[in-house]
XYZ file of C-alpha atoms in Angstrom:
663
model
C 131.849 146.105 260.508
C 133.660 144.984 263.649
C 135.454 141.648 263.147
C 133.905 138.720 265.024
C 136.674 136.170 264.330
C 140.421 136.220 263.741
C 139.758 135.422 260.071
C 137.709 138.600 259.773
C 140.354 140.504 261.786
C 143.097 139.664 259.272
C 140.793 140.285 256.319
C 139.889 143.751 257.649
C 143.595 144.683 257.754
C 144.364 143.665 254.168
C 143.416 146.982 252.587
C 145.734 149.039 254.786
C 149.296 150.049 253.969
C 150.527 148.449 257.196
C 152.283 145.149 257.777
C 155.047 143.373 259.702
C 158.738 144.250 259.491
C 161.018 141.382 260.512
C 164.246 142.679 262.063
C 166.737 139.812 261.905
C 169.844 141.994 262.360
C 170.979 145.599 261.982
C 171.280 145.116 258.223
C 168.684 142.409 257.541
C 165.024 143.411 257.572
C 162.032 142.892 255.317
C 158.433 144.026 255.425
C 155.414 141.883 254.640
C 152.114 143.713 254.175
C 149.003 142.291 255.813
C 147.659 141.541 252.337
C 150.846 139.610 251.494
C 150.601 137.784 254.834
C 147.062 136.728 253.935
C 148.214 135.411 250.546
C 151.213 133.556 251.950
C 149.095 131.974 254.663
C 146.592 130.746 252.075
C 149.428 129.222 250.036
C 150.661 127.283 253.077
C 147.098 126.279 253.923
C 146.802 124.638 250.493
C 149.758 122.364 251.334
C 148.328 121.522 254.773
C 145.000 120.624 253.188
C 146.819 118.486 250.613
C 148.367 116.659 253.575
C 144.864 115.895 254.814
C 144.259 118.727 257.276
C 140.598 119.448 257.908
C 138.775 122.088 259.985
C 139.081 121.273 263.686
C 142.434 119.475 263.291
C 145.216 120.664 265.587
C 148.509 121.868 264.105
C 151.546 122.088 266.383
C 153.691 125.076 265.358
C 157.256 124.096 266.244
C 159.272 126.710 264.374
C 162.403 128.720 265.058
C 161.858 131.695 262.738
C 159.246 134.349 263.525
C 158.264 134.810 259.889
C 157.625 131.102 259.372
C 155.688 130.922 262.643
C 153.384 133.828 261.776
C 152.759 132.502 258.263
C 151.935 129.069 259.696
C 149.730 130.490 262.444
C 147.540 132.417 260.035
C 147.464 129.509 257.572
C 145.913 127.372 260.293
C 143.473 130.099 261.379
C 142.264 130.701 257.817
C 141.612 126.986 257.326
C 139.725 126.450 260.573
C 142.645 124.407 261.908
C 143.635 124.899 265.547
C 147.228 126.113 265.924
C 149.102 124.913 269.013
C 152.277 126.984 269.549
C 155.176 125.116 271.206
C 158.581 126.667 271.942
C 161.521 124.912 270.284
C 163.943 125.763 273.113
C 167.361 124.207 273.631
C 166.875 121.799 276.540
C 165.620 118.227 276.841
C 162.578 119.487 278.722
C 161.401 121.465 275.689
C 161.537 118.251 273.626
C 159.727 116.342 276.370
C 157.043 119.011 276.384
C 156.471 118.707 272.636
C 156.026 114.945 272.894
C 153.708 115.258 275.912
C 151.547 117.791 274.089
C 151.435 115.630 270.944
C 150.349 112.620 273.013
C 147.689 114.657 274.807
C 146.261 116.047 271.557
C 146.003 112.565 270.076
C 146.561 112.984 266.345
C 147.869 116.488 265.583
C 149.728 117.731 262.539
C 153.071 119.439 263.040
C 154.584 122.296 261.038
C 158.331 122.518 261.601
C 161.837 122.664 260.098
C 163.743 119.576 258.976
C 166.689 120.084 261.341
C 164.403 120.650 264.329
C 162.269 117.621 263.497
C 165.299 115.354 263.088
C 166.470 116.274 266.586
C 163.083 115.294 267.994
C 163.333 111.965 266.171
C 166.602 111.075 267.900
C 165.368 112.295 271.283
C 162.048 110.391 271.070
C 163.928 107.138 270.482
C 166.170 107.792 273.501
C 163.254 108.442 275.889
C 160.959 105.677 274.666
C 158.462 107.939 272.912
C 158.919 106.387 269.501
C 155.210 105.681 268.964
C 154.251 109.303 269.645
C 156.901 110.521 267.237
C 155.915 108.098 264.487
C 152.336 109.386 264.669
C 153.738 112.919 264.304
C 155.970 111.888 261.400
C 152.923 110.739 259.427
C 151.287 114.148 259.936
C 154.383 116.360 259.576
C 154.699 119.255 257.172
C 158.341 120.309 256.843
C 158.879 123.930 255.883
C 161.624 122.989 253.427
C 158.918 121.242 251.377
C 157.383 124.640 250.581
C 158.379 125.252 246.968
C 155.232 127.024 245.746
C 152.598 129.015 247.634
C 150.740 130.444 244.658
C 147.801 128.048 244.960
C 145.458 129.233 247.730
C 143.839 126.906 250.229
C 140.147 126.938 251.048
C 139.135 129.488 253.685
C 136.937 128.205 256.508
C 133.889 130.163 257.675
C 134.493 130.348 261.403
C 131.957 131.201 264.092
C 132.845 133.313 267.157
C 132.337 130.332 269.489
C 134.755 128.107 267.529
C 138.130 127.292 269.095
C 140.751 129.609 267.581
C 143.857 128.053 269.154
C 145.195 126.252 272.207
C 147.841 127.926 274.333
C 149.715 125.397 276.476
C 151.052 126.557 279.819
C 154.624 127.749 279.547
C 156.107 126.404 282.715
C 154.779 123.084 283.919
C 157.332 120.469 282.955
C 155.362 117.311 283.635
C 151.752 118.093 282.757
C 151.287 121.116 280.471
C 147.679 122.284 280.342
C 146.129 123.519 277.102
C 144.121 126.714 277.519
C 141.349 126.703 274.925
C 140.658 130.141 273.438
C 137.792 130.883 271.086
C 137.622 133.570 268.419
C 135.149 135.392 270.671
C 137.619 135.311 273.618
C 140.388 136.854 271.527
C 138.233 139.472 269.838
C 136.832 140.547 273.231
C 140.336 140.860 274.674
C 141.620 142.778 271.640
C 138.717 145.233 271.844
C 139.199 145.726 275.591
C 142.965 146.194 275.339
C 142.714 148.492 272.322
C 140.230 150.728 274.132
C 142.186 150.776 277.420
C 145.584 151.483 275.799
C 144.114 153.690 273.046
C 145.720 151.795 270.186
C 145.500 153.469 266.772
C 146.711 153.044 263.186
C 149.339 155.704 263.970
C 151.013 153.479 266.566
C 154.175 151.546 265.706
C 154.933 148.414 267.730
C 158.201 146.589 268.352
C 158.404 143.221 270.110
C 161.107 140.687 270.921
C 158.742 138.535 272.986
C 158.524 134.882 271.846
C 155.485 134.127 269.718
C 154.867 130.978 271.773
C 154.122 133.256 274.761
C 150.652 134.787 275.146
C 152.092 138.281 275.496
C 154.160 137.829 272.330
C 151.499 136.184 270.154
C 148.279 137.768 271.403
C 149.380 140.994 273.085
C 152.076 142.117 270.658
C 150.905 140.488 267.421
C 147.143 139.859 267.253
C 146.226 143.037 269.184
C 148.564 145.156 267.060
C 147.482 143.621 263.744
C 143.828 144.054 264.705
C 144.490 147.733 265.432
C 146.079 148.004 261.948
C 149.338 149.532 263.126
C 152.817 148.855 261.744
C 154.443 145.902 263.551
C 158.135 145.162 264.031
C 159.231 141.685 265.162
C 162.703 141.065 266.572
C 163.883 137.482 267.257
C 163.967 136.666 270.973
C 167.401 135.096 270.708
C 168.725 138.279 269.028
C 167.477 140.287 272.015
C 169.163 137.828 274.370
C 172.449 138.052 272.457
C 172.360 141.778 271.729
C 169.757 143.467 273.937
C 170.957 146.977 273.113
C 169.607 146.524 269.584
C 166.089 146.543 271.062
C 166.060 150.259 271.855
C 168.246 151.084 268.864
C 165.489 149.621 266.687
C 162.855 151.454 268.771
C 164.685 154.724 268.181
C 165.293 154.301 264.454
C 161.784 152.977 263.744
C 160.062 155.594 265.944
C 158.262 152.850 267.871
C 155.423 153.965 270.124
C 154.641 150.633 271.822
C 157.216 148.303 273.396
C 156.985 145.362 275.775
C 159.136 143.404 278.226
C 158.864 141.397 281.428
C 161.144 142.116 284.383
C 164.024 139.982 283.165
C 164.225 141.881 279.852
C 164.736 145.238 281.571
C 167.308 143.678 283.862
C 169.137 142.005 280.951
C 169.233 145.263 278.987
C 170.648 147.232 281.922
C 173.237 144.561 282.686
C 174.634 144.633 279.147
C 174.376 148.427 278.951
C 176.521 148.714 282.073
C 178.147 152.114 282.544
C 178.377 153.065 278.889
C 176.753 156.386 277.983
C 173.376 156.587 276.260
C 174.192 157.884 272.799
C 172.235 158.079 269.560
C 168.900 157.035 271.085
C 165.748 159.100 270.743
C 162.815 157.433 272.520
C 160.489 160.430 272.540
C 158.006 158.530 270.334
C 157.517 155.754 272.925
C 154.217 156.208 274.741
C 153.746 152.716 276.231
C 156.187 150.055 277.440
C 154.132 147.104 278.630
C 155.616 145.569 281.782
C 154.088 142.202 282.678
C 154.393 138.386 282.514
C 156.102 138.189 285.933
C 155.988 140.113 289.240
C 156.874 143.749 288.587
C 159.813 145.275 290.445
C 159.250 148.919 291.430
C 162.998 149.361 291.899
C 163.775 148.001 288.456
C 161.147 150.241 286.839
C 162.762 153.281 288.447
C 166.276 152.167 287.518
C 165.340 151.567 283.891
C 163.527 154.892 283.545
C 166.361 156.821 285.177
C 169.011 155.109 283.042
C 167.107 155.822 279.803
C 166.255 159.414 280.678
C 169.097 160.727 278.432
C 167.300 159.054 275.511
C 164.237 161.153 276.460
C 162.124 158.169 277.421
C 159.056 159.542 279.172
C 158.645 158.399 282.781
C 154.939 157.913 282.147
C 155.634 155.444 279.332
C 156.180 152.601 281.832
C 152.921 150.626 281.686
C 152.614 147.895 284.376
C 149.901 145.400 283.449
C 148.388 142.169 284.700
C 147.197 139.234 282.680
C 147.233 135.474 282.334
C 146.723 132.981 279.541
C 143.318 131.962 280.923
C 142.173 135.538 280.212
C 143.505 135.296 276.629
C 146.216 137.617 277.933
C 145.075 141.006 279.288
C 143.133 141.672 282.506
C 144.090 145.130 283.802
C 145.847 148.242 282.448
C 146.645 151.594 284.042
C 145.479 154.837 282.465
C 147.869 155.670 279.576
C 150.221 158.461 280.553
C 149.704 158.038 284.305
C 152.489 158.001 286.876
C 153.701 154.726 288.393
C 151.605 154.030 291.479
C 153.524 152.193 294.207
C 152.289 150.843 297.545
C 154.593 149.798 300.412
C 153.305 147.084 302.752
C 154.581 144.910 305.589
C 155.450 141.596 303.918
C 154.445 139.746 307.108
C 150.954 141.307 307.284
C 149.390 140.272 303.985
C 147.170 137.302 304.778
C 143.832 136.748 303.059
C 141.175 138.794 304.848
C 143.623 141.274 306.413
C 143.308 145.012 305.895
C 146.235 146.600 304.058
C 148.272 148.983 306.213
C 150.910 150.948 304.248
C 154.313 151.465 305.882
C 157.322 153.636 304.936
C 159.215 152.497 301.864
C 162.488 152.235 303.818
C 161.048 150.063 306.612
C 162.991 146.762 307.016
C 159.969 144.600 306.155
C 158.582 146.828 303.400
C 157.419 145.127 300.216
C 156.909 147.530 297.315
C 154.035 146.714 294.979
C 153.288 148.415 291.666
C 149.688 149.031 290.671
C 148.615 147.239 287.490
C 145.653 149.548 286.953
C 142.015 148.593 286.554
C 140.156 145.883 284.667
C 139.978 146.587 280.939
C 136.641 146.546 279.045
C 135.104 143.072 278.548
C 136.770 141.804 281.746
C 135.853 142.084 285.433
C 137.927 141.435 288.553
C 137.016 140.807 292.164
C 138.872 139.983 295.375
C 137.398 137.068 297.311
C 137.871 135.116 300.504
C 138.834 131.432 300.500
C 135.108 130.537 300.344
C 134.663 132.825 297.268
C 132.821 135.516 299.244
C 133.631 138.954 297.756
C 135.843 141.174 299.923
C 135.794 144.945 300.263
C 138.336 147.487 299.052
C 141.747 147.449 300.772
C 141.505 143.793 301.894
C 143.875 141.039 300.742
C 142.262 138.087 298.987
C 142.080 135.748 296.007
C 141.883 137.380 292.588
C 139.044 136.137 290.379
C 138.021 137.224 286.871
C 135.176 136.845 284.424
C 134.289 138.236 281.006
C 134.176 137.605 277.289
C 137.960 137.191 277.161
C 138.080 134.368 279.734
C 138.623 130.762 278.651
C 135.932 128.157 279.163
C 138.606 125.734 280.382
C 141.587 123.507 279.663
C 141.791 120.951 276.862
C 140.457 117.598 278.113
C 141.059 118.407 281.808
C 137.660 117.834 283.483
C 139.036 117.705 287.027
C 141.075 120.896 286.624
C 138.124 122.618 284.936
C 135.849 121.708 287.823
C 138.217 123.521 290.184
C 138.802 126.458 287.853
C 135.474 128.297 288.125
C 133.426 129.270 291.191
C 129.766 128.341 291.570
C 128.793 131.875 290.517
C 130.973 131.874 287.384
C 134.267 133.550 288.337
C 137.575 132.025 287.229
C 140.116 131.460 289.995
C 143.430 132.928 288.783
C 145.528 131.421 291.587
C 146.883 134.904 292.340
C 146.515 136.885 295.540
C 145.715 140.562 295.213
C 144.452 143.775 296.729
C 142.258 146.530 295.353
C 142.942 149.898 296.942
C 141.023 152.956 295.782
C 140.121 151.002 292.668
C 143.727 150.196 291.731
C 144.766 146.534 291.523
C 147.948 145.193 293.167
C 149.142 141.603 292.760
C 150.565 140.430 296.085
C 151.580 136.811 295.421
C 150.457 133.335 294.444
C 147.937 131.194 296.279
C 149.509 128.206 294.568
C 153.216 127.519 294.713
C 154.827 128.845 291.543
C 158.144 130.332 290.453
C 158.590 133.195 287.981
C 161.854 132.906 286.050
C 162.656 134.929 282.920
C 159.015 135.641 282.228
C 157.951 131.984 282.497
C 156.091 130.061 285.199
C 157.551 126.943 286.784
C 155.983 124.663 289.353
C 158.296 123.639 292.214
C 157.077 120.029 292.262
C 158.037 119.673 288.586
C 161.589 120.849 289.257
C 161.734 118.619 292.346
C 160.781 115.614 290.233
C 163.889 116.304 288.140
C 166.244 116.961 291.059
C 165.314 113.823 293.046
C 167.377 111.783 290.569
C 170.485 113.045 292.373
C 172.159 110.490 294.635
C 170.325 109.953 297.913
C 167.434 112.263 297.066
C 163.738 111.423 297.047
C 160.456 113.299 297.312
C 160.073 114.924 300.696
C 163.825 115.354 301.117
C 164.162 118.181 298.634
C 162.407 121.549 298.255
C 162.646 123.975 295.312
C 161.778 127.615 295.992
C 161.858 131.009 294.356
C 163.338 133.345 296.957
C 163.381 137.110 296.594
C 165.626 138.938 299.019
C 164.538 142.360 300.329
C 165.236 145.057 297.696
C 166.062 142.387 295.091
C 164.557 142.763 291.623
C 163.994 139.088 290.895
C 163.638 135.652 292.455
C 166.584 133.331 293.051
C 166.066 129.637 292.328
C 167.125 127.944 295.573
C 167.044 124.214 296.351
C 166.910 123.002 299.960
C 168.107 119.412 300.365
C 168.005 117.247 303.480
C 171.567 116.400 304.555
C 172.816 115.359 307.991
C 176.367 114.199 307.144
C 179.632 116.063 306.636
C 179.470 119.059 304.309
C 182.211 117.549 302.148
C 179.810 114.711 301.295
C 177.224 117.257 300.177
C 179.362 118.858 297.455
C 178.783 116.155 294.791
C 175.063 115.966 295.683
C 174.643 119.740 295.317
C 176.539 119.632 292.031
C 174.282 116.872 290.708
C 171.105 118.689 291.709
C 172.173 121.925 290.015
C 173.252 120.090 286.860
C 170.035 118.073 286.584
C 167.785 121.130 286.860
C 170.006 123.149 284.547
C 170.317 120.482 281.844
C 166.607 119.675 281.784
C 165.150 123.169 282.055
C 167.894 125.688 281.251
C 167.349 127.374 284.632
C 170.200 128.635 286.784
C 170.272 127.408 290.379
C 171.527 130.130 292.730
C 172.238 127.806 295.662
C 171.703 124.238 296.833
C 171.340 124.533 300.600
C 171.905 121.630 303.030
C 169.261 121.542 305.780
C 168.893 119.119 308.683
C 165.100 119.082 308.538
C 162.295 119.832 306.066
C 159.560 121.697 307.996
C 156.068 120.337 307.414
C 152.570 120.961 308.715
C 150.795 118.353 310.844
C 149.113 117.139 307.649
C 152.513 116.641 305.980
C 152.563 119.686 303.687
C 156.010 121.220 303.182
C 156.330 124.715 304.666
C 158.472 126.355 301.991
C 158.058 129.814 303.485
C 159.962 128.807 306.643
C 162.971 127.636 304.622
C 162.795 130.754 302.453
C 162.689 133.035 305.489
C 165.697 131.313 307.080
C 167.621 131.693 303.812
C 166.799 135.404 303.590
C 167.780 135.955 307.225
C 171.209 134.352 306.650
C 170.698 131.224 308.788
C 172.560 129.102 306.204
C 175.308 131.601 305.289
C 178.098 129.849 307.238
C 177.354 126.476 305.592
C 177.212 128.074 302.149
C 180.587 129.776 302.661
C 182.102 126.458 303.742
C 180.604 124.711 300.705
C 182.144 127.342 298.432
C 185.537 126.735 300.069
C 185.189 122.955 299.691
C 184.210 123.278 296.030
C 187.205 125.479 295.378
C 189.562 123.010 297.063
C 188.189 120.188 294.910
C 188.615 122.132 291.709
C 190.810 120.386 289.182
C 193.985 122.375 288.436
C 194.208 123.969 285.008
C 195.551 121.492 282.494
C 199.092 122.176 281.326
C 199.664 122.792 277.692
C 196.146 124.027 276.973
C 195.446 124.403 273.297
C 194.735 127.766 271.732
C 191.090 126.744 271.269
C 190.765 125.780 274.947
C 192.219 129.118 276.013
C 189.786 131.026 273.774
C 186.806 129.005 274.944
C 187.815 129.454 278.588
C 188.028 133.223 278.082
C 184.580 133.260 276.475
C 182.939 131.147 279.198
C 184.461 133.189 282.007
C 183.448 136.478 280.381
C 179.817 135.303 280.315
C 179.631 133.300 283.535
C 181.917 135.449 285.654
C 182.503 133.686 288.910
C 180.072 130.773 288.891
C 176.964 131.172 291.023
C 177.459 127.686 292.396
C 180.619 128.024 294.397
C 182.013 131.473 293.670
C 185.117 130.316 291.787
C 186.589 130.556 288.327
C 185.750 128.024 285.636
C 188.118 125.134 284.944
C 188.470 123.468 281.537
C 187.036 120.214 282.894
C 184.103 121.865 284.704
C 180.644 120.975 283.431
C 178.845 124.220 282.534
C 175.548 122.784 283.728
C 176.994 121.878 287.109
C 178.070 125.512 287.375
C 174.496 126.593 286.649
C 174.774 128.001 283.118
C 171.266 129.247 282.360
C 169.789 129.128 278.878
C 170.421 132.868 278.586
C 174.100 132.410 279.393
C 174.394 129.483 276.983
C 173.035 131.698 274.204
C 175.600 134.386 275.097
C 178.412 131.805 275.136
C 177.310 130.434 271.767
C 177.145 133.950 270.296
C 180.764 134.648 271.254
C 181.962 131.245 270.029
C 180.188 131.851 266.714
C 181.952 135.188 266.334
C 185.321 133.523 266.921
C 184.572 130.356 264.898
C 181.726 131.225 262.470
C 179.176 128.503 261.685
C 181.155 125.741 263.401
C 179.183 125.071 266.600
C 175.422 124.704 266.935
C 173.835 125.903 270.185
C 172.544 122.415 270.981
C 176.095 121.032 270.827
C 176.858 122.790 274.105
C 174.643 120.138 275.686
C 176.627 117.349 274.016
C 180.033 118.812 274.923
C 179.453 120.665 278.225
C 183.112 121.126 279.296
C 185.690 123.379 277.701
C 187.975 120.407 277.034
C 185.228 118.383 275.318
C 183.971 121.331 273.288
C 187.505 122.284 272.233
C 188.217 118.753 271.002
C 184.926 118.682 269.075
C 185.615 122.104 267.569
C 189.168 121.169 266.683
C 187.891 118.111 264.802
C 185.383 120.251 262.907
C 187.973 122.840 261.986
C 190.296 120.113 260.784
C 187.581 118.781 258.495
C 186.514 122.232 257.278
C 188.014 124.060 254.306
C 187.867 127.219 256.388
C 189.431 127.582 259.842
C 188.540 131.195 260.434
C 189.414 132.301 263.930
C 191.555 129.264 264.761
């Protein structure tokens, strides 16, 4: 019998010989069968029910380890609780997001680790969210309290229309929206994806995607478990630190299904560099999902060409489209088909215009990759601004409907009223084109940035940056700018400034640091502009600033700013300690020449002012941990953001430690 709920989906997998293998390092792995997963989840459910959890209660999953997360997720599902995944992260904004979600939910439980929860306690006090945290404390289940999971909890009898879980938007920093997904939504999407990608019990999956992301949790866990294949789960932070392990694992485990957004392919190739491909056999790989952010045709080709010596099939690259409001999956190509690329004039893509292909090497050519056709249980259409359907080969708004599509956001009546058309189609906010039946995503109707597989709203980042001296709303514009032939967006901030450039240096530094500290994003440039272009109704015209940046209008000012920053750089301190020298070497090896200013890093430079992204911080921490094992926690880089401060803190720790390995 076909499962109708996630509870039935897990139960149907229990009698197979498949399960999940957790790959925590080259030497550390363990496999949990689906039957064992079911038993462990029931044991955790018993403790949650002892705490007072009842069907319909929400449980925030705020966990670092994949194994603990998956156990907790299924514990909630089996008990009729509503899991709410939230990324732990390393920045203040991740902690803010947790507290905002907890306040919005009202009275949720939380399943987390002691160390993680203690950090939230301190942070909540600092930001005046003590009441929200105290409510959480009274409903907290700490994983360290798990001393016995032999007593099973009581399984809930779910109905297809019941809420299965709530997936909060990944990017919005000020007002995360909870996408409500029912069991029926998820089962419909699993069935459609499984049919379109031809999943089978003979497939073997491998994922490093975070389980708090819809592609990681639904696409690479629920879909794979439901198809009763063998799963492999690699920690996201391990991929970030050692991306080459990803395909080493794929080779040794004979994986057939992989997944990554744009930034993962780019990160892998960057670390691979010029070294030869040796010891990899990727002949088993039949699908590499490519989604979660705009797909770069150039990057697809570069990745496939670079991995050709490992015998990775060109037709394995599988560009897809989806969004959390659709559970996850909307359109897939035909498995085993060639990449289909369309080249269009980037200036001739307005809603209602006919698409006119141009040569790939034309100066204004924008290369788009087809993301296939709608999968079963989901429909797509292209519509005009008034929701009138448009014909093939015409640019328009992408709308979807089907059994996989959410009924709306959690307690957001105004947003829900705008979400669906009068005839029942959900507005995705994306612009698209259907040409000969193939779907191409051409942009966003709403302003949004795609960074490292996550969505960020410019106004949210602007609300952080306006705390810089002299800034206020309307004087500052955040944009994602993609240069011609570039594989990804740059995060660029345009700031109104009509004084000497020397006066702008500290303002630009503040803006970059604020965004970086709060979100972990790397600012490519802060650009001084003498006017912010607006429409007659007062709406900021971001595209005009972006076009000027691409065309080099601001290049002279940016070169002068780089020179000024370099002249203001503090000279290297004399008599640097051995620890300072080692830390400086590590930071420079990761950061290279800083994006903000094009100069080398000084020991008194603030890493966040230089634009150290969360990815680079993880790399820096990895190298420090190799040199000084178990001495520095990743979050301490936020507390001691200069080499001098971190060295002094580390020196004090080493002095108090019985072991000073690496000193």
